[in-house]
Amino acid sequence: MKFLPLLFANLRRRKIRTILTIGSFGVAMFLFGILGSIHYGFRQGIDIAGADRLVVIGRTSIMQPLPITYLPRLMRVPGVRDAAHATWFGGVYQDARNFFPQFVIVPEDWRRMYPEYVVDPAQWSGFLGDRQGCVIGAKLAQRFGWAVGSRIPLKAPGYLGGGSWDFNVRAIYRGTRQGDDETQFWLRHDYFYEKAPQYWQGIVGWYVVRVANADQALSVARAIDAEFGNSASETRTQTESAFAAGFVQQMGNIQFLLLAIGGVVFFTLLLVTGNTMAIAVRERTGELAVLKAIGFSDRFVLGLVLAESLLIAAIGGALGLWLAHGVTQQDITSGLILLYLPPIALVGGAAFAVGTGVLAGLLPAIGAMRLNVASALRRV
């Protein structure tokens, strides 16, 4: 600690270069945090998916609707404990870019299926008492400034006949886990079928099934598909995590592109940082030689250079990760990706910053340690 003034004096000597070096390190770690949040955002639905939940969709794709009469048959499949159905609504709020997931649900069935989503009992009662009522996630409410009592008009898509559908916000749900999706919009099935075209009667988008034993989820999934095999609407049943992974795979090229480009920029910035440290040591060759001449050991000189590199890495890394964490708290993707930077990623980023600081300063520090005093002073 007593040598900290010496470290700060060295950093203040070339203020502009120090600021730029810290800034480049900060940019690199900011990029690290953003890329990490994209990675966790893509995997979020996979990692937190219920181990005991299955998703039943049409065999061709999720766009193929299923008969509502499948519900009692699903409940009779051995190993099935509960089931619920949902349908994608796809309405537009003001602008098509204001994307957020909208599900047509049977309220009590959905609440049993997803107990991790918590709703105030009084608000839930208001939702049950209003056919035009809706439940929205806390992040969705924050994004548009909605609150309980807000009136929300949505323009229905063409396959629902278009026109405006009006909803009343009756409840706001919150997730009990860090990565829970709080951007959803739930509307009641009775209001949906009341306004939807006649051909929507008797069909749903997909089913969510809860199994009695998570270890038997795959065998139950096969039994469900066998139950509806050779029917007019065959099914494809997956675990909830596999279903979420399917969407990640569809966007896999985008994820790879972001990570590849970001990775190149990131390591380029780190190389620049290492080069800056090498130049700083080379400029102080004479001073380091003097330190060794008056009795400071080779290890001290090694530690001094490494400490300077670590200090730059710590300041720049902390600044970059702090900014990345702040940015990921905002809805900068308009609901397309739920950016999420977990604590373990912040810890990993801090460790990576420290490790990079050591690597960036190691070669210059070894050069300083091996410095020949007589040769260095002769050059000066």
PDB file of N, CA and C in Angstrom, residues 255-325:
ATOM      1  N   GLN A 255     -26.504 -14.575 -33.397  1.00  0.00           N
ATOM      2  CA  GLN A 255     -25.715 -14.645 -32.174  1.00  0.00           C
ATOM      3  C   GLN A 255     -24.234 -14.849 -32.503  1.00  0.00           C
ATOM      4  N   PHE A 256     -23.937 -15.756 -33.427  1.00  0.00           N
ATOM      5  CA  PHE A 256     -22.548 -16.012 -33.799  1.00  0.00           C
ATOM      6  C   PHE A 256     -21.913 -14.775 -34.417  1.00  0.00           C
ATOM      7  N   LEU A 257     -22.670 -14.079 -35.253  1.00  0.00           N
ATOM      8  CA  LEU A 257     -22.145 -12.882 -35.899  1.00  0.00           C
ATOM      9  C   LEU A 257     -21.799 -11.816 -34.866  1.00  0.00           C
ATOM     10  N   LEU A 258     -22.694 -11.602 -33.908  1.00  0.00           N
ATOM     11  CA  LEU A 258     -22.428 -10.609 -32.875  1.00  0.00           C
ATOM     12  C   LEU A 258     -21.209 -10.989 -32.046  1.00  0.00           C
ATOM     13  N   LEU A 259     -21.139 -12.253 -31.674  1.00  0.00           N
ATOM     14  CA  LEU A 259     -20.025 -12.698 -30.848  1.00  0.00           C
ATOM     15  C   LEU A 259     -18.707 -12.652 -31.609  1.00  0.00           C
ATOM     16  N   ALA A 260     -18.729 -13.016 -32.900  1.00  0.00           N
ATOM     17  CA  ALA A 260     -17.504 -13.021 -33.690  1.00  0.00           C
ATOM     18  C   ALA A 260     -16.960 -11.603 -33.884  1.00  0.00           C
ATOM     19  N   ILE A 261     -17.825 -10.696 -34.313  1.00  0.00           N
ATOM     20  CA  ILE A 261     -17.391  -9.309 -34.529  1.00  0.00           C
ATOM     21  C   ILE A 261     -16.952  -8.681 -33.212  1.00  0.00           C
ATOM     22  N   GLY A 262     -17.769  -8.876 -32.191  1.00  0.00           N
ATOM     23  CA  GLY A 262     -17.411  -8.311 -30.890  1.00  0.00           C
ATOM     24  C   GLY A 262     -16.122  -8.885 -30.350  1.00  0.00           C
ATOM     25  N   GLY A 263     -15.893 -10.180 -30.569  1.00  0.00           N
ATOM     26  CA  GLY A 263     -14.666 -10.798 -30.093  1.00  0.00           C
ATOM     27  C   GLY A 263     -13.429 -10.223 -30.753  1.00  0.00           C
ATOM     28  N   VAL A 264     -13.508  -9.982 -32.055  1.00  0.00           N
ATOM     29  CA  VAL A 264     -12.371  -9.393 -32.773  1.00  0.00           C
ATOM     30  C   VAL A 264     -12.057  -8.007 -32.233  1.00  0.00           C
ATOM     31  N   VAL A 265     -13.089  -7.190 -32.070  1.00  0.00           N
ATOM     32  CA  VAL A 265     -12.884  -5.834 -31.541  1.00  0.00           C
ATOM     33  C   VAL A 265     -12.322  -5.900 -30.128  1.00  0.00           C
ATOM     34  N   PHE A 266     -12.859  -6.809 -29.337  1.00  0.00           N
ATOM     35  CA  PHE A 266     -12.450  -6.947 -27.940  1.00  0.00           C
ATOM     36  C   PHE A 266     -10.960  -7.269 -27.824  1.00  0.00           C
ATOM     37  N   PHE A 267     -10.493  -8.291 -28.537  1.00  0.00           N
ATOM     38  CA  PHE A 267      -9.089  -8.687 -28.426  1.00  0.00           C
ATOM     39  C   PHE A 267      -8.167  -7.665 -29.073  1.00  0.00           C
ATOM     40  N   THR A 268      -8.644  -6.939 -30.059  1.00  0.00           N
ATOM     41  CA  THR A 268      -7.844  -5.860 -30.631  1.00  0.00           C
ATOM     42  C   THR A 268      -7.573  -4.790 -29.585  1.00  0.00           C
ATOM     43  N   LEU A 269      -8.611  -4.437 -28.819  1.00  0.00           N
ATOM     44  CA  LEU A 269      -8.433  -3.448 -27.762  1.00  0.00           C
ATOM     45  C   LEU A 269      -7.467  -3.933 -26.694  1.00  0.00           C
ATOM     46  N   LEU A 270      -7.507  -5.202 -26.386  1.00  0.00           N
ATOM     47  CA  LEU A 270      -6.588  -5.748 -25.390  1.00  0.00           C
ATOM     48  C   LEU A 270      -5.143  -5.706 -25.888  1.00  0.00           C
ATOM     49  N   LEU A 271      -4.935  -5.986 -27.168  1.00  0.00           N
ATOM     50  CA  LEU A 271      -3.585  -5.889 -27.729  1.00  0.00           C
ATOM     51  C   LEU A 271      -3.068  -4.457 -27.658  1.00  0.00           C
ATOM     52  N   VAL A 272      -3.952  -3.512 -27.927  1.00  0.00           N
ATOM     53  CA  VAL A 272      -3.560  -2.098 -27.826  1.00  0.00           C
ATOM     54  C   VAL A 272      -3.143  -1.769 -26.398  1.00  0.00           C
ATOM     55  N   THR A 273      -3.887  -2.295 -25.426  1.00  0.00           N
ATOM     56  CA  THR A 273      -3.546  -2.048 -24.025  1.00  0.00           C
ATOM     57  C   THR A 273      -2.179  -2.613 -23.681  1.00  0.00           C
ATOM     58  N   GLY A 274      -1.914  -3.841 -24.113  1.00  0.00           N
ATOM     59  CA  GLY A 274      -0.606  -4.442 -23.847  1.00  0.00           C
ATOM     60  C   GLY A 274       0.518  -3.656 -24.492  1.00  0.00           C
ATOM     61  N   ASN A 275       0.306  -3.182 -25.697  1.00  0.00           N
ATOM     62  CA  ASN A 275       1.328  -2.393 -26.385  1.00  0.00           C
ATOM     63  C   ASN A 275       1.590  -1.079 -25.655  1.00  0.00           C
ATOM     64  N   THR A 276       0.531  -0.468 -25.138  1.00  0.00           N
ATOM     65  CA  THR A 276       0.686   0.780 -24.392  1.00  0.00           C
ATOM     66  C   THR A 276       1.537   0.570 -23.147  1.00  0.00           C
ATOM     67  N   MET A 277       1.301  -0.544 -22.451  1.00  0.00           N
ATOM     68  CA  MET A 277       2.097  -0.842 -21.270  1.00  0.00           C
ATOM     69  C   MET A 277       3.561  -1.047 -21.636  1.00  0.00           C
ATOM     70  N   ALA A 278       3.834  -1.701 -22.739  1.00  0.00           N
ATOM     71  CA  ALA A 278       5.215  -1.929 -23.166  1.00  0.00           C
ATOM     72  C   ALA A 278       5.916  -0.596 -23.441  1.00  0.00           C
ATOM     73  N   ILE A 279       5.212   0.335 -24.081  1.00  0.00           N
ATOM     74  CA  ILE A 279       5.789   1.647 -24.364  1.00  0.00           C
ATOM     75  C   ILE A 279       6.063   2.399 -23.062  1.00  0.00           C
ATOM     76  N   ALA A 280       5.136   2.301 -22.112  1.00  0.00           N
ATOM     77  CA  ALA A 280       5.309   3.006 -20.837  1.00  0.00           C
ATOM     78  C   ALA A 280       6.544   2.505 -20.104  1.00  0.00           C
ATOM     79  N   VAL A 281       6.786   1.212 -20.123  1.00  0.00           N
ATOM     80  CA  VAL A 281       7.962   0.648 -19.464  1.00  0.00           C
ATOM     81  C   VAL A 281       9.223   1.083 -20.189  1.00  0.00           C
ATOM     82  N   ARG A 282       9.173   1.069 -21.508  1.00  0.00           N
ATOM     83  CA  ARG A 282      10.351   1.446 -22.282  1.00  0.00           C
ATOM     84  C   ARG A 282      10.742   2.905 -22.028  1.00  0.00           C
ATOM     85  N   GLU A 283       9.747   3.767 -21.837  1.00  0.00           N
ATOM     86  CA  GLU A 283      10.044   5.176 -21.565  1.00  0.00           C
ATOM     87  C   GLU A 283      10.695   5.377 -20.204  1.00  0.00           C
ATOM     88  N   ARG A 284      10.442   4.457 -19.271  1.00  0.00           N
ATOM     89  CA  ARG A 284      10.970   4.613 -17.918  1.00  0.00           C
ATOM     90  C   ARG A 284      12.167   3.699 -17.657  1.00  0.00           C
ATOM     91  N   THR A 285      12.845   3.320 -18.704  1.00  0.00           N
ATOM     92  CA  THR A 285      13.981   2.421 -18.540  1.00  0.00           C
ATOM     93  C   THR A 285      15.004   2.989 -17.558  1.00  0.00           C
ATOM     94  N   GLY A 286      15.311   4.247 -17.703  1.00  0.00           N
ATOM     95  CA  GLY A 286      16.298   4.877 -16.821  1.00  0.00           C
ATOM     96  C   GLY A 286      15.851   4.892 -15.380  1.00  0.00           C
ATOM     97  N   GLU A 287      14.599   5.222 -15.135  1.00  0.00           N
ATOM     98  CA  GLU A 287      14.094   5.278 -13.769  1.00  0.00           C
ATOM     99  C   GLU A 287      14.127   3.895 -13.112  1.00  0.00           C
ATOM    100  N   LEU A 288      13.738   2.882 -13.866  1.00  0.00           N
ATOM    101  CA  LEU A 288      13.769   1.534 -13.324  1.00  0.00           C
ATOM    102  C   LEU A 288      15.194   1.100 -13.024  1.00  0.00           C
ATOM    103  N   ALA A 289      16.128   1.520 -13.879  1.00  0.00           N
ATOM    104  CA  ALA A 289      17.527   1.192 -13.631  1.00  0.00           C
ATOM    105  C   ALA A 289      18.022   1.863 -12.350  1.00  0.00           C
ATOM    106  N   VAL A 290      17.595   3.098 -12.119  1.00  0.00           N
ATOM    107  CA  VAL A 290      17.981   3.808 -10.895  1.00  0.00           C
ATOM    108  C   VAL A 290      17.441   3.092  -9.666  1.00  0.00           C
ATOM    109  N   LEU A 291      16.184   2.649  -9.742  1.00  0.00           N
ATOM    110  CA  LEU A 291      15.597   1.911  -8.616  1.00  0.00           C
ATOM    111  C   LEU A 291      16.420   0.679  -8.283  1.00  0.00           C
ATOM    112  N   LYS A 292      16.821  -0.032  -9.320  1.00  0.00           N
ATOM    113  CA  LYS A 292      17.632  -1.225  -9.087  1.00  0.00           C
ATOM    114  C   LYS A 292      19.020  -0.853  -8.571  1.00  0.00           C
ATOM    115  N   ALA A 293      19.524   0.279  -9.025  1.00  0.00           N
ATOM    116  CA  ALA A 293      20.859   0.695  -8.606  1.00  0.00           C
ATOM    117  C   ALA A 293      20.911   1.075  -7.135  1.00  0.00           C
ATOM    118  N   ILE A 294      19.825   1.610  -6.601  1.00  0.00           N
ATOM    119  CA  ILE A 294      19.823   2.041  -5.195  1.00  0.00           C
ATOM    120  C   ILE A 294      19.346   0.938  -4.253  1.00  0.00           C
ATOM    121  N   GLY A 295      19.141  -0.267  -4.794  1.00  0.00           N
ATOM    122  CA  GLY A 295      18.905  -1.397  -3.902  1.00  0.00           C
ATOM    123  C   GLY A 295      17.578  -2.115  -4.019  1.00  0.00           C
ATOM    124  N   PHE A 296      16.674  -1.616  -4.848  1.00  0.00           N
ATOM    125  CA  PHE A 296      15.407  -2.329  -5.019  1.00  0.00           C
ATOM    126  C   PHE A 296      15.643  -3.595  -5.847  1.00  0.00           C
ATOM    127  N   SER A 297      14.981  -4.668  -5.451  1.00  0.00           N
ATOM    128  CA  SER A 297      15.229  -5.974  -6.068  1.00  0.00           C
ATOM    129  C   SER A 297      14.554  -6.100  -7.426  1.00  0.00           C
ATOM    130  N   ASP A 298      14.970  -7.141  -8.150  1.00  0.00           N
ATOM    131  CA  ASP A 298      14.331  -7.426  -9.434  1.00  0.00           C
ATOM    132  C   ASP A 298      12.849  -7.728  -9.241  1.00  0.00           C
ATOM    133  N   ARG A 299      12.517  -8.440  -8.167  1.00  0.00           N
ATOM    134  CA  ARG A 299      11.112  -8.774  -7.902  1.00  0.00           C
ATOM    135  C   ARG A 299      10.280  -7.521  -7.651  1.00  0.00           C
ATOM    136  N   PHE A 300      10.889  -6.549  -6.977  1.00  0.00           N
ATOM    137  CA  PHE A 300      10.151  -5.310  -6.729  1.00  0.00           C
ATOM    138  C   PHE A 300       9.822  -4.610  -8.043  1.00  0.00           C
ATOM    139  N   VAL A 301      10.811  -4.528  -8.941  1.00  0.00           N
ATOM    140  CA  VAL A 301      10.584  -3.885 -10.233  1.00  0.00           C
ATOM    141  C   VAL A 301       9.524  -4.651 -11.016  1.00  0.00           C
ATOM    142  N   LEU A 302       9.590  -5.985 -10.984  1.00  0.00           N
ATOM    143  CA  LEU A 302       8.567  -6.803 -11.647  1.00  0.00           C
ATOM    144  C   LEU A 302       7.186  -6.502 -11.084  1.00  0.00           C
ATOM    145  N   GLY A 303       7.099  -6.488  -9.765  1.00  0.00           N
ATOM    146  CA  GLY A 303       5.815  -6.222  -9.123  1.00  0.00           C
ATOM    147  C   GLY A 303       5.302  -4.829  -9.383  1.00  0.00           C
ATOM    148  N   LEU A 304       6.200  -3.855  -9.463  1.00  0.00           N
ATOM    149  CA  LEU A 304       5.792  -2.465  -9.698  1.00  0.00           C
ATOM    150  C   LEU A 304       5.140  -2.313 -11.068  1.00  0.00           C
ATOM    151  N   VAL A 305       5.753  -2.901 -12.088  1.00  0.00           N
ATOM    152  CA  VAL A 305       5.189  -2.803 -13.437  1.00  0.00           C
ATOM    153  C   VAL A 305       3.866  -3.568 -13.521  1.00  0.00           C
ATOM    154  N   LEU A 306       3.825  -4.765 -12.922  1.00  0.00           N
ATOM    155  CA  LEU A 306       2.581  -5.546 -12.931  1.00  0.00           C
ATOM    156  C   LEU A 306       1.473  -4.825 -12.177  1.00  0.00           C
ATOM    157  N   ALA A 307       1.815  -4.211 -11.065  1.00  0.00           N
ATOM    158  CA  ALA A 307       0.813  -3.485 -10.278  1.00  0.00           C
ATOM    159  C   ALA A 307       0.237  -2.322 -11.077  1.00  0.00           C
ATOM    160  N   GLU A 308       1.094  -1.645 -11.833  1.00  0.00           N
ATOM    161  CA  GLU A 308       0.600  -0.548 -12.660  1.00  0.00           C
ATOM    162  C   GLU A 308      -0.366  -1.059 -13.721  1.00  0.00           C
ATOM    163  N   SER A 309      -0.026  -2.159 -14.354  1.00  0.00           N
ATOM    164  CA  SER A 309      -0.907  -2.752 -15.356  1.00  0.00           C
ATOM    165  C   SER A 309      -2.217  -3.216 -14.726  1.00  0.00           C
ATOM    166  N   LEU A 310      -2.114  -3.815 -13.541  1.00  0.00           N
ATOM    167  CA  LEU A 310      -3.323  -4.277 -12.855  1.00  0.00           C
ATOM    168  C   LEU A 310      -4.217  -3.112 -12.448  1.00  0.00           C
ATOM    169  N   LEU A 311      -3.612  -2.007 -12.033  1.00  0.00           N
ATOM    170  CA  LEU A 311      -4.404  -0.841 -11.630  1.00  0.00           C
ATOM    171  C   LEU A 311      -5.188  -0.292 -12.814  1.00  0.00           C
ATOM    172  N   ILE A 312      -4.531  -0.216 -13.966  1.00  0.00           N
ATOM    173  CA  ILE A 312      -5.225   0.236 -15.169  1.00  0.00           C
ATOM    174  C   ILE A 312      -6.363  -0.723 -15.521  1.00  0.00           C
ATOM    175  N   ALA A 313      -6.066  -2.028 -15.436  1.00  0.00           N
ATOM    176  CA  ALA A 313      -7.079  -3.031 -15.757  1.00  0.00           C
ATOM    177  C   ALA A 313      -8.254  -2.959 -14.792  1.00  0.00           C
ATOM    178  N   ALA A 314      -7.955  -2.762 -13.504  1.00  0.00           N
ATOM    179  CA  ALA A 314      -9.020  -2.716 -12.494  1.00  0.00           C
ATOM    180  C   ALA A 314      -9.922  -1.503 -12.704  1.00  0.00           C
ATOM    181  N   ILE A 315      -9.321  -0.343 -12.935  1.00  0.00           N
ATOM    182  CA  ILE A 315     -10.123   0.872 -13.129  1.00  0.00           C
ATOM    183  C   ILE A 315     -10.949   0.767 -14.413  1.00  0.00           C
ATOM    184  N   GLY A 316     -10.266   0.420 -15.512  1.00  0.00           N
ATOM    185  CA  GLY A 316     -10.981   0.308 -16.784  1.00  0.00           C
ATOM    186  C   GLY A 316     -12.007  -0.797 -16.777  1.00  0.00           C
ATOM    187  N   GLY A 317     -11.656  -1.950 -16.193  1.00  0.00           N
ATOM    188  CA  GLY A 317     -12.599  -3.071 -16.150  1.00  0.00           C
ATOM    189  C   GLY A 317     -13.819  -2.765 -15.320  1.00  0.00           C
ATOM    190  N   ALA A 318     -13.613  -2.152 -14.146  1.00  0.00           N
ATOM    191  CA  ALA A 318     -14.755  -1.802 -13.285  1.00  0.00           C
ATOM    192  C   ALA A 318     -15.672  -0.806 -13.982  1.00  0.00           C
ATOM    193  N   LEU A 319     -15.063   0.176 -14.646  1.00  0.00           N
ATOM    194  CA  LEU A 319     -15.868   1.173 -15.358  1.00  0.00           C
ATOM    195  C   LEU A 319     -16.672   0.536 -16.486  1.00  0.00           C
ATOM    196  N   GLY A 320     -16.025  -0.319 -17.281  1.00  0.00           N
ATOM    197  CA  GLY A 320     -16.706  -0.962 -18.405  1.00  0.00           C
ATOM    198  C   GLY A 320     -17.823  -1.881 -17.955  1.00  0.00           C
ATOM    199  N   LEU A 321     -17.578  -2.705 -16.924  1.00  0.00           N
ATOM    200  CA  LEU A 321     -18.604  -3.627 -16.444  1.00  0.00           C
ATOM    201  C   LEU A 321     -19.765  -2.875 -15.793  1.00  0.00           C
ATOM    202  N   TRP A 322     -19.456  -1.783 -15.106  1.00  0.00           N
ATOM    203  CA  TRP A 322     -20.522  -0.974 -14.493  1.00  0.00           C
ATOM    204  C   TRP A 322     -21.435  -0.389 -15.566  1.00  0.00           C
ATOM    205  N   LEU A 323     -20.834   0.117 -16.639  1.00  0.00           N
ATOM    206  CA  LEU A 323     -21.636   0.667 -17.735  1.00  0.00           C
ATOM    207  C   LEU A 323     -22.445  -0.434 -18.422  1.00  0.00           C
ATOM    208  N   ALA A 324     -21.824  -1.605 -18.630  1.00  0.00           N
ATOM    209  CA  ALA A 324     -22.535  -2.714 -19.276  1.00  0.00           C
ATOM    210  C   ALA A 324     -23.718  -3.157 -18.436  1.00  0.00           C
ATOM    211  N   HIS A 325     -23.531  -3.229 -17.131  1.00  0.00           N
ATOM    212  CA  HIS A 325     -24.632  -3.629 -16.250  1.00  0.00           C
ATOM    213  C   HIS A 325     -25.769  -2.619 -16.316  1.00  0.00           C
TER     214      HIS A 325
END
